[in-house]
């Protein structure tokens, strides 16, 4: 039986609403899990060619990819609906979790295969995860290999209000602001779907601007440089002048790089703004209105007031969203909100900010209150 809530107007939050975990990762156990969602031609193609799309951005055996105590006897984590809900919702106290599935579909060179596997992946998420627990929501994974087909996939899935975001990787083929991608933003804006940009690469280019690094630690650390370039691209190309209702959520980007980068971008904008006349206000203002950041991992110290100062420099308490990033190993124990983040912000990060960012979550609150 489908557990889809009905489309309708958002309602006010009930007293029992405990907030949203904005970044949780279900793991695709392997290509065989997607076979039932492919037609006969593609089923045969992936079996015969032994297609395997383990994400290279999160190699399963890397310590960063899953905390040891969350791994099963085969060393895998994030495979089980009950384990994911027990931890992210029950133990860490959220009412909802947004599933961001990181699987190698964005890495494919074949546009045709990317399109059918994105469809299969989204259908698998709906059937194997969303249908099994009414507290789960998800992002629509889109094939950026084809803008036209990415828009089709958004349209195909947007009728299901459990899909609350469009998911892309931080490092793709072209910068995200480029005009050729704008039909995707038009579709997202039309359906009330923020664009979630998650750490990860399609590996069309080296992950550093210097060339390929030797180690995974360099790859992972370089992600924030990719995010910086995406912020600059989305702002300077004028995406938000064209789509004033669009929000972009930077997921797993870290946080402390933002103020310094915005200061730099704003400084140079003042000097060369004639080049981009449609950027008619400081980039930091545009950032505060349109960008949000998940706060796991938080790349700052847990003690002292360093994070408080970063927030002061950001000039907004609306931008941070709570996330556990389960099962990625970013924290020990159960302190999924860093001790460096002041307690007065916790309610905003868990409830107010996610609800303001994801318009479709209003429906969910309605469903919860109705006892769904
Ligand atoms: Zn994540």
mmCIF file of C-alpha atoms and ligand atoms in Angstrom:
data_model
loop_
_atom_site.group_PDB
_atom_site.id
_atom_site.type_symbol
_atom_site.label_atom_id
_atom_site.label_comp_id
_atom_site.label_asym_id
_atom_site.label_seq_id
_atom_site.Cartn_x
_atom_site.Cartn_y
_atom_site.Cartn_z
ATOM 1 C CA UNK A 1 0.000 0.000 0.000
ATOM 2 C CA UNK A 2 1.352 3.427 -0.890
ATOM 3 C CA UNK A 3 2.046 5.753 2.012
ATOM 4 C CA UNK A 4 2.147 8.880 -0.101
ATOM 5 C CA UNK A 5 0.659 11.862 1.705
ATOM 6 C CA UNK A 6 -1.777 13.940 -0.333
ATOM 7 C CA UNK A 7 -0.604 17.134 -2.000
ATOM 8 C CA UNK A 8 -2.004 20.102 -0.138
ATOM 9 C CA UNK A 9 -1.218 23.290 1.703
ATOM 10 C CA UNK A 10 1.535 23.240 4.346
ATOM 11 C CA UNK A 11 0.233 23.339 7.892
ATOM 12 C CA UNK A 12 1.703 24.651 11.129
ATOM 13 C CA UNK A 13 4.100 22.418 13.023
ATOM 14 C CA UNK A 14 2.703 20.301 15.834
ATOM 15 C CA UNK A 15 4.290 20.365 19.289
ATOM 16 C CA UNK A 16 5.480 16.795 18.805
ATOM 17 C CA UNK A 17 7.432 17.644 15.651
ATOM 18 C CA UNK A 18 11.107 17.108 16.429
ATOM 19 C CA UNK A 19 12.668 18.240 13.209
ATOM 20 C CA UNK A 20 14.438 16.996 10.102
ATOM 21 C CA UNK A 21 17.677 15.141 9.478
ATOM 22 C CA UNK A 22 18.639 16.737 6.155
ATOM 23 C CA UNK A 23 21.321 14.300 4.992
ATOM 24 C CA UNK A 24 21.051 10.535 5.365
ATOM 25 C CA UNK A 25 22.479 7.949 2.981
ATOM 26 C CA UNK A 26 20.816 4.710 1.990
ATOM 27 C CA UNK A 27 23.251 2.299 0.370
ATOM 28 C CA UNK A 28 22.452 0.490 -2.870
ATOM 29 C CA UNK A 29 23.468 -3.101 -2.058
ATOM 30 C CA UNK A 30 24.558 -3.692 -5.646
ATOM 31 C CA UNK A 31 23.349 -3.510 -9.213
ATOM 32 C CA UNK A 32 21.100 -6.559 -8.703
ATOM 33 C CA UNK A 33 18.881 -4.402 -6.460
ATOM 34 C CA UNK A 34 18.060 -2.148 -9.409
ATOM 35 C CA UNK A 35 17.361 -4.948 -11.918
ATOM 36 C CA UNK A 36 13.606 -5.126 -11.135
ATOM 37 C CA UNK A 37 13.336 -1.453 -12.077
ATOM 38 C CA UNK A 38 14.887 -1.888 -15.547
ATOM 39 C CA UNK A 39 13.260 -3.113 -18.726
ATOM 40 C CA UNK A 40 14.413 -6.377 -20.355
ATOM 41 C CA UNK A 41 16.950 -4.685 -22.637
ATOM 42 C CA UNK A 42 18.721 -2.815 -19.872
ATOM 43 C CA UNK A 43 18.514 -5.714 -17.448
ATOM 44 C CA UNK A 44 20.369 -7.860 -19.928
ATOM 45 C CA UNK A 45 22.822 -5.063 -20.700
ATOM 46 C CA UNK A 46 23.909 -4.484 -17.098
ATOM 47 C CA UNK A 47 24.108 -8.228 -16.370
ATOM 48 C CA UNK A 48 26.134 -9.037 -19.497
ATOM 49 C CA UNK A 49 28.447 -6.073 -19.053
ATOM 50 C CA UNK A 50 28.698 -6.640 -15.287
ATOM 51 C CA UNK A 51 28.048 -2.954 -14.636
ATOM 52 C CA UNK A 52 29.068 -1.945 -11.113
ATOM 53 C CA UNK A 53 28.535 1.612 -9.946
ATOM 54 C CA UNK A 54 30.020 1.699 -6.474
ATOM 55 C CA UNK A 55 30.545 5.402 -5.812
ATOM 56 C CA UNK A 56 34.188 6.312 -6.031
ATOM 57 C CA UNK A 57 33.524 9.390 -3.946
ATOM 58 C CA UNK A 58 32.659 7.126 -1.001
ATOM 59 C CA UNK A 59 34.626 3.877 -1.368
ATOM 60 C CA UNK A 60 32.799 1.406 0.914
ATOM 61 C CA UNK A 61 35.908 0.224 2.737
ATOM 62 C CA UNK A 62 37.172 3.714 3.572
ATOM 63 C CA UNK A 63 36.766 4.531 7.302
ATOM 64 C CA UNK A 64 35.080 7.813 6.331
ATOM 65 C CA UNK A 65 32.294 5.988 4.467
ATOM 66 C CA UNK A 66 30.799 4.282 7.552
ATOM 67 C CA UNK A 67 31.391 4.165 11.290
ATOM 68 C CA UNK A 68 32.646 0.685 12.312
ATOM 69 C CA UNK A 69 29.785 -0.035 14.730
ATOM 70 C CA UNK A 70 27.227 0.678 12.006
ATOM 71 C CA UNK A 71 28.701 -1.848 9.578
ATOM 72 C CA UNK A 72 27.134 -5.295 9.185
ATOM 73 C CA UNK A 73 29.109 -8.546 9.185
ATOM 74 C CA UNK A 74 30.075 -7.928 5.564
ATOM 75 C CA UNK A 75 31.376 -4.464 6.371
ATOM 76 C CA UNK A 76 28.463 -2.632 4.725
ATOM 77 C CA UNK A 77 26.297 0.075 6.285
ATOM 78 C CA UNK A 78 23.139 1.966 5.344
ATOM 79 C CA UNK A 79 21.456 -1.097 3.834
ATOM 80 C CA UNK A 80 18.726 -1.575 6.387
ATOM 81 C CA UNK A 81 15.630 0.644 6.707
ATOM 82 C CA UNK A 82 15.118 -0.212 10.375
ATOM 83 C CA UNK A 83 18.729 0.505 11.362
ATOM 84 C CA UNK A 84 18.676 3.824 9.523
ATOM 85 C CA UNK A 85 15.395 4.885 11.138
ATOM 86 C CA UNK A 86 16.368 3.604 14.601
ATOM 87 C CA UNK A 87 19.482 5.761 14.590
ATOM 88 C CA UNK A 88 18.632 8.876 12.643
ATOM 89 C CA UNK A 89 15.027 9.267 13.775
ATOM 90 C CA UNK A 90 14.585 7.486 17.116
ATOM 91 C CA UNK A 91 18.014 7.744 18.743
ATOM 92 C CA UNK A 92 18.988 11.180 17.455
ATOM 93 C CA UNK A 93 15.485 12.514 17.736
ATOM 94 C CA UNK A 94 14.202 13.613 14.322
ATOM 95 C CA UNK A 95 10.687 13.269 12.943
ATOM 96 C CA UNK A 96 11.835 13.056 9.323
ATOM 97 C CA UNK A 97 14.963 12.170 7.369
ATOM 98 C CA UNK A 98 15.888 13.115 3.804
ATOM 99 C CA UNK A 99 17.558 10.287 1.880
ATOM 100 C CA UNK A 100 20.358 11.365 -0.442
ATOM 101 C CA UNK A 101 21.433 8.311 -2.387
ATOM 102 C CA UNK A 102 25.043 8.561 -3.559
ATOM 103 C CA UNK A 103 25.482 5.929 -6.249
ATOM 104 C CA UNK A 104 27.664 6.108 -9.343
ATOM 105 C CA UNK A 105 24.899 6.963 -11.831
ATOM 106 C CA UNK A 106 26.269 10.482 -12.312
ATOM 107 C CA UNK A 107 29.644 9.037 -13.293
ATOM 108 C CA UNK A 108 28.458 7.197 -16.392
ATOM 109 C CA UNK A 109 29.629 8.423 -19.786
ATOM 110 C CA UNK A 110 26.662 6.829 -21.556
ATOM 111 C CA UNK A 111 23.759 9.263 -21.448
ATOM 112 C CA UNK A 112 21.273 6.477 -22.181
ATOM 113 C CA UNK A 113 22.486 4.280 -19.362
ATOM 114 C CA UNK A 114 22.620 7.216 -16.924
ATOM 115 C CA UNK A 115 19.000 8.076 -17.684
ATOM 116 C CA UNK A 116 17.621 4.566 -17.149
ATOM 117 C CA UNK A 117 19.692 3.966 -14.027
ATOM 118 C CA UNK A 118 18.613 7.278 -12.464
ATOM 119 C CA UNK A 119 15.012 6.262 -13.101
ATOM 120 C CA UNK A 120 15.649 2.832 -11.605
ATOM 121 C CA UNK A 121 17.420 4.370 -8.606
ATOM 122 C CA UNK A 122 14.577 6.783 -7.847
ATOM 123 C CA UNK A 123 11.999 3.995 -8.218
ATOM 124 C CA UNK A 124 14.077 1.761 -5.936
ATOM 125 C CA UNK A 125 14.249 4.538 -3.304
ATOM 126 C CA UNK A 126 10.460 4.993 -3.437
ATOM 127 C CA UNK A 127 9.663 1.287 -3.162
ATOM 128 C CA UNK A 128 12.423 -0.021 -0.898
ATOM 129 C CA UNK A 129 12.715 2.965 1.463
ATOM 130 C CA UNK A 130 9.920 5.524 1.279
ATOM 131 C CA UNK A 131 7.168 2.892 1.188
ATOM 132 C CA UNK A 132 8.637 1.187 4.246
ATOM 133 C CA UNK A 133 8.656 4.070 6.707
ATOM 134 C CA UNK A 134 6.382 7.116 6.456
ATOM 135 C CA UNK A 135 9.015 9.309 8.139
ATOM 136 C CA UNK A 136 11.402 9.067 5.192
ATOM 137 C CA UNK A 137 11.712 11.624 2.403
ATOM 138 C CA UNK A 138 14.171 11.634 -0.513
ATOM 139 C CA UNK A 139 15.965 13.575 -3.213
ATOM 140 C CA UNK A 140 15.392 12.959 -6.920
ATOM 141 C CA UNK A 141 18.711 11.846 -8.405
ATOM 142 C CA UNK A 142 18.996 13.341 -11.898
ATOM 143 C CA UNK A 143 21.187 12.456 -14.909
ATOM 144 C CA UNK A 144 23.074 15.703 -15.574
ATOM 145 C CA UNK A 145 24.504 13.963 -18.648
ATOM 146 C CA UNK A 146 21.299 15.195 -20.356
ATOM 147 C CA UNK A 147 19.505 18.351 -19.248
ATOM 148 C CA UNK A 148 16.378 17.385 -21.163
ATOM 149 C CA UNK A 149 16.175 13.946 -19.545
ATOM 150 C CA UNK A 150 17.016 15.381 -16.111
ATOM 151 C CA UNK A 151 13.986 17.662 -16.445
ATOM 152 C CA UNK A 152 11.889 14.664 -17.517
ATOM 153 C CA UNK A 153 12.975 12.780 -14.412
ATOM 154 C CA UNK A 154 12.033 15.706 -12.163
ATOM 155 C CA UNK A 155 8.617 15.892 -13.845
ATOM 156 C CA UNK A 156 8.165 12.125 -13.551
ATOM 157 C CA UNK A 157 8.820 12.059 -9.821
ATOM 158 C CA UNK A 158 7.531 15.480 -8.715
ATOM 159 C CA UNK A 159 3.973 14.210 -8.324
ATOM 160 C CA UNK A 160 5.131 12.205 -5.295
ATOM 161 C CA UNK A 161 5.454 14.733 -2.418
ATOM 162 C CA UNK A 162 7.858 12.445 -0.567
ATOM 163 C CA UNK A 163 10.517 13.642 -3.011
ATOM 164 C CA UNK A 164 11.552 17.024 -1.613
ATOM 165 C CA UNK A 165 14.783 17.948 -3.434
ATOM 166 C CA UNK A 166 16.804 17.484 -6.647
ATOM 167 C CA UNK A 167 20.231 15.968 -6.034
ATOM 168 C CA UNK A 168 23.462 16.697 -7.952
ATOM 169 C CA UNK A 169 27.157 16.322 -7.152
ATOM 170 C CA UNK A 170 29.527 19.124 -6.173
ATOM 171 C CA UNK A 171 31.837 18.378 -9.095
ATOM 172 C CA UNK A 172 30.283 17.620 -12.469
ATOM 173 C CA UNK A 173 31.008 18.242 -16.123
ATOM 174 C CA UNK A 174 30.393 22.013 -16.157
ATOM 175 C CA UNK A 175 29.878 24.624 -13.408
ATOM 176 C CA UNK A 176 26.311 24.513 -12.108
ATOM 177 C CA UNK A 177 25.530 28.131 -12.999
ATOM 178 C CA UNK A 178 25.972 27.553 -16.734
ATOM 179 C CA UNK A 179 22.892 28.551 -18.729
ATOM 180 C CA UNK A 180 22.531 25.149 -20.397
ATOM 181 C CA UNK A 181 21.455 23.734 -17.009
ATOM 182 C CA UNK A 182 18.771 26.340 -16.313
ATOM 183 C CA UNK A 183 15.804 24.241 -17.501
ATOM 184 C CA UNK A 184 16.579 22.010 -14.482
ATOM 185 C CA UNK A 185 16.300 25.026 -12.179
ATOM 186 C CA UNK A 186 13.044 26.087 -13.811
ATOM 187 C CA UNK A 187 11.571 22.622 -13.162
ATOM 188 C CA UNK A 188 12.867 22.580 -9.583
ATOM 189 C CA UNK A 189 11.476 26.028 -8.837
ATOM 190 C CA UNK A 190 8.131 25.117 -10.398
ATOM 191 C CA UNK A 191 7.747 22.117 -8.085
ATOM 192 C CA UNK A 192 9.131 23.658 -4.877
ATOM 193 C CA UNK A 193 12.258 21.496 -4.952
ATOM 194 C CA UNK A 194 15.584 22.926 -3.724
ATOM 195 C CA UNK A 195 18.741 21.842 -5.562
ATOM 196 C CA UNK A 196 20.837 19.716 -3.181
ATOM 197 C CA UNK A 197 24.535 19.805 -4.078
ATOM 198 C CA UNK A 198 26.266 16.942 -2.295
ATOM 199 C CA UNK A 199 30.004 16.350 -1.929
ATOM 200 C CA UNK A 200 31.163 14.003 -4.662
ATOM 201 C CA UNK A 201 32.535 14.077 -8.177
ATOM 202 C CA UNK A 202 31.511 12.762 -11.581
ATOM 203 C CA UNK A 203 35.278 12.575 -12.189
ATOM 204 C CA UNK A 204 35.144 14.450 -15.484
ATOM 205 C CA UNK A 205 38.004 16.582 -14.161
ATOM 206 C CA UNK A 206 40.636 16.203 -11.450
ATOM 207 C CA UNK A 207 39.156 17.009 -8.044
ATOM 208 C CA UNK A 208 41.801 19.673 -7.492
ATOM 209 C CA UNK A 209 42.534 22.469 -9.948
ATOM 210 C CA UNK A 210 46.173 21.311 -9.945
ATOM 211 C CA UNK A 211 45.567 17.824 -11.255
ATOM 212 C CA UNK A 212 44.927 14.412 -9.707
ATOM 213 C CA UNK A 213 45.978 14.035 -6.058
ATOM 214 C CA UNK A 214 47.486 10.844 -4.656
ATOM 215 C CA UNK A 215 45.261 10.228 -1.651
ATOM 216 C CA UNK A 216 41.594 10.039 -0.682
ATOM 217 C CA UNK A 217 42.163 12.584 2.091
ATOM 218 C CA UNK A 218 43.167 15.104 -0.586
ATOM 219 C CA UNK A 219 40.075 14.275 -2.660
ATOM 220 C CA UNK A 220 37.722 14.689 0.281
ATOM 221 C CA UNK A 221 39.385 17.911 1.495
ATOM 222 C CA UNK A 222 39.261 19.389 -2.006
ATOM 223 C CA UNK A 223 35.460 19.096 -2.083
ATOM 224 C CA UNK A 224 35.095 22.490 -0.409
ATOM 225 C CA UNK A 225 37.028 24.059 -3.301
ATOM 226 C CA UNK A 226 34.498 22.539 -5.691
ATOM 227 C CA UNK A 227 31.665 23.985 -3.604
ATOM 228 C CA UNK A 228 33.309 27.428 -3.691
ATOM 229 C CA UNK A 229 33.421 27.402 -7.475
ATOM 230 C CA UNK A 230 29.779 26.279 -7.632
ATOM 231 C CA UNK A 231 28.673 29.138 -5.373
ATOM 232 C CA UNK A 232 30.565 31.622 -7.549
ATOM 233 C CA UNK A 233 29.110 30.113 -10.727
ATOM 234 C CA UNK A 234 25.480 30.054 -9.538
ATOM 235 C CA UNK A 235 25.692 33.653 -8.307
ATOM 236 C CA UNK A 236 27.639 35.247 -11.154
ATOM 237 C CA UNK A 237 25.698 33.547 -13.961
ATOM 238 C CA UNK A 238 22.521 35.083 -12.529
ATOM 239 C CA UNK A 239 20.588 31.912 -11.670
ATOM 240 C CA UNK A 240 18.784 33.604 -8.783
ATOM 241 C CA UNK A 241 17.741 36.655 -10.783
ATOM 242 C CA UNK A 242 16.066 34.286 -13.241
ATOM 243 C CA UNK A 243 14.738 31.932 -10.525
ATOM 244 C CA UNK A 244 14.090 34.023 -7.415
ATOM 245 C CA UNK A 245 12.263 31.145 -5.710
ATOM 246 C CA UNK A 246 15.188 28.711 -6.018
ATOM 247 C CA UNK A 247 17.133 27.458 -2.997
ATOM 248 C CA UNK A 248 20.434 25.563 -3.149
ATOM 249 C CA UNK A 249 21.478 23.317 -0.267
ATOM 250 C CA UNK A 250 25.208 22.625 0.031
ATOM 251 C CA UNK A 251 25.382 19.181 1.616
ATOM 252 C CA UNK A 252 28.510 17.958 3.364
ATOM 253 C CA UNK A 253 30.516 20.935 2.158
ATOM 254 C CA UNK A 254 31.700 22.029 5.591
ATOM 255 C CA UNK A 255 30.821 25.497 6.827
ATOM 256 C CA UNK A 256 33.841 27.471 7.944
ATOM 257 C CA UNK A 257 35.115 28.186 4.408
ATOM 258 C CA UNK A 258 32.021 30.192 3.534
ATOM 259 C CA UNK A 259 32.600 33.627 5.177
ATOM 260 C CA UNK A 260 36.154 34.017 3.869
ATOM 261 C CA UNK A 261 35.115 32.966 0.366
ATOM 262 C CA UNK A 262 32.120 35.313 0.309
ATOM 263 C CA UNK A 263 34.304 38.160 1.469
ATOM 264 C CA UNK A 264 36.694 37.455 -1.412
ATOM 265 C CA UNK A 265 33.898 37.110 -3.969
ATOM 266 C CA UNK A 266 32.241 40.298 -2.713
ATOM 267 C CA UNK A 267 35.492 42.239 -2.795
ATOM 268 C CA UNK A 268 36.157 41.394 -6.432
ATOM 269 C CA UNK A 269 32.502 41.877 -7.377
ATOM 270 C CA UNK A 270 32.808 45.482 -6.254
ATOM 271 C CA UNK A 271 35.751 45.935 -8.618
ATOM 272 C CA UNK A 272 34.507 44.100 -11.699
ATOM 273 C CA UNK A 273 30.738 44.095 -11.303
ATOM 274 C CA UNK A 274 30.311 45.727 -14.714
ATOM 275 C CA UNK A 275 31.137 42.289 -16.129
ATOM 276 C CA UNK A 276 28.036 40.793 -14.476
ATOM 277 C CA UNK A 277 25.538 43.675 -14.290
ATOM 278 C CA UNK A 278 22.666 41.326 -13.371
ATOM 279 C CA UNK A 279 24.402 40.633 -10.053
ATOM 280 C CA UNK A 280 22.914 43.802 -8.613
ATOM 281 C CA UNK A 281 23.660 43.239 -4.940
ATOM 282 C CA UNK A 282 26.565 41.835 -2.928
ATOM 283 C CA UNK A 283 27.150 38.074 -3.389
ATOM 284 C CA UNK A 284 26.971 37.542 0.386
ATOM 285 C CA UNK A 285 23.384 38.843 0.366
ATOM 286 C CA UNK A 286 22.439 36.531 -2.474
ATOM 287 C CA UNK A 287 24.077 33.666 -0.599
ATOM 288 C CA UNK A 288 22.079 34.364 2.568
ATOM 289 C CA UNK A 289 18.803 34.419 0.619
ATOM 290 C CA UNK A 290 19.359 31.371 -1.554
ATOM 291 C CA UNK A 291 21.941 28.999 -0.069
ATOM 292 C CA UNK A 292 21.692 26.643 2.896
ATOM 293 C CA UNK A 293 24.366 24.401 4.440
ATOM 294 C CA UNK A 294 24.083 21.090 6.244
ATOM 295 C CA UNK A 295 26.156 21.244 9.418
ATOM 296 C CA UNK A 296 27.643 17.755 9.313
ATOM 297 C CA UNK A 297 30.558 17.612 9.123
ATOM 298 C CA UNK A 298 31.300 20.926 10.755
ATOM 299 C CA UNK A 299 34.895 21.767 9.920
ATOM 300 C CA UNK A 300 35.730 23.814 13.006
ATOM 301 C CA UNK A 301 36.749 23.316 16.627
ATOM 302 C CA UNK A 302 34.245 21.987 19.142
ATOM 303 C CA UNK A 303 35.299 24.333 21.905
ATOM 304 C CA UNK A 304 35.624 28.087 22.185
ATOM 305 C CA UNK A 305 33.546 30.484 20.160
ATOM 306 C CA UNK A 306 35.008 29.848 16.708
ATOM 307 C CA UNK A 307 31.729 28.581 15.201
ATOM 308 C CA UNK A 308 29.859 31.488 16.799
ATOM 309 C CA UNK A 309 32.243 33.852 15.024
ATOM 310 C CA UNK A 310 31.748 32.060 11.710
ATOM 311 C CA UNK A 311 27.979 32.498 12.086
ATOM 312 C CA UNK A 312 28.498 36.143 12.917
ATOM 313 C CA UNK A 313 30.522 36.541 9.727
ATOM 314 C CA UNK A 314 27.850 34.710 7.736
ATOM 315 C CA UNK A 315 25.394 37.304 9.022
ATOM 316 C CA UNK A 316 22.502 34.858 9.252
ATOM 317 C CA UNK A 317 21.192 32.139 11.521
ATOM 318 C CA UNK A 318 18.873 30.860 8.800
ATOM 319 C CA UNK A 319 21.497 29.080 6.731
ATOM 320 C CA UNK A 320 22.415 26.025 8.821
ATOM 321 C CA UNK A 321 20.477 22.758 8.598
ATOM 322 C CA UNK A 322 20.819 19.824 10.951
ATOM 323 C CA UNK A 323 22.137 16.584 9.412
ATOM 324 C CA UNK A 324 23.632 13.378 10.793
ATOM 325 C CA UNK A 325 25.190 12.287 7.466
ATOM 326 C CA UNK A 326 24.545 8.681 8.515
ATOM 327 C CA UNK A 327 26.392 6.360 7.949
ATOM 328 C CA UNK A 328 29.387 8.488 7.013
ATOM 329 C CA UNK A 329 31.821 8.624 9.880
ATOM 330 C CA UNK A 330 32.097 12.271 10.849
ATOM 331 C CA UNK A 331 31.503 12.012 14.580
ATOM 332 C CA UNK A 332 31.854 9.672 17.568
ATOM 333 C CA UNK A 333 29.237 9.065 20.229
ATOM 334 C CA UNK A 334 25.822 10.660 19.823
ATOM 335 C CA UNK A 335 26.713 14.348 19.627
ATOM 336 C CA UNK A 336 25.570 14.759 16.052
ATOM 337 C CA UNK A 337 25.341 18.501 16.569
ATOM 338 C CA UNK A 338 28.862 19.716 17.244
ATOM 339 C CA UNK A 339 29.455 21.152 20.706
ATOM 340 C CA UNK A 340 30.848 24.208 18.948
ATOM 341 C CA UNK A 341 27.356 25.171 17.731
ATOM 342 C CA UNK A 342 25.505 27.263 20.332
ATOM 343 C CA UNK A 343 22.458 25.578 21.812
ATOM 344 C CA UNK A 344 20.131 28.440 20.984
ATOM 345 C CA UNK A 345 20.553 27.453 17.312
ATOM 346 C CA UNK A 346 19.569 23.811 17.682
ATOM 347 C CA UNK A 347 15.816 24.387 17.340
ATOM 348 C CA UNK A 348 16.348 26.570 14.267
ATOM 349 C CA UNK A 349 18.647 24.025 12.650
ATOM 350 C CA UNK A 350 16.378 21.062 13.312
ATOM 351 C CA UNK A 351 12.948 22.581 12.687
ATOM 352 C CA UNK A 352 12.634 26.211 11.513
ATOM 353 C CA UNK A 353 15.368 26.267 8.891
ATOM 354 C CA UNK A 354 14.564 22.902 7.220
ATOM 355 C CA UNK A 355 10.862 23.750 7.017
ATOM 356 C CA UNK A 356 11.697 27.122 5.457
ATOM 357 C CA UNK A 357 14.066 25.441 2.996
ATOM 358 C CA UNK A 358 11.935 22.476 1.901
ATOM 359 C CA UNK A 359 8.388 23.660 1.126
ATOM 360 C CA UNK A 360 7.232 20.095 0.574
ATOM 361 C CA UNK A 361 7.953 19.115 4.174
ATOM 362 C CA UNK A 362 4.890 21.093 5.258
ATOM 363 C CA UNK A 363 2.837 18.263 3.801
ATOM 364 C CA UNK A 364 4.661 15.831 5.970
ATOM 365 C CA UNK A 365 3.824 17.649 9.153
ATOM 366 C CA UNK A 366 0.197 17.426 8.121
ATOM 367 C CA UNK A 367 0.572 13.668 7.611
ATOM 368 C CA UNK A 368 2.206 13.195 11.015
ATOM 369 C CA UNK A 369 -0.514 15.143 12.794
ATOM 370 C CA UNK A 370 -3.107 13.021 11.069
ATOM 371 C CA UNK A 371 -1.408 9.979 12.573
ATOM 372 C CA UNK A 372 0.035 8.656 9.304
HETATM 373 ZN ZN1 LIG B 1 26.247 13.292 3.128
#
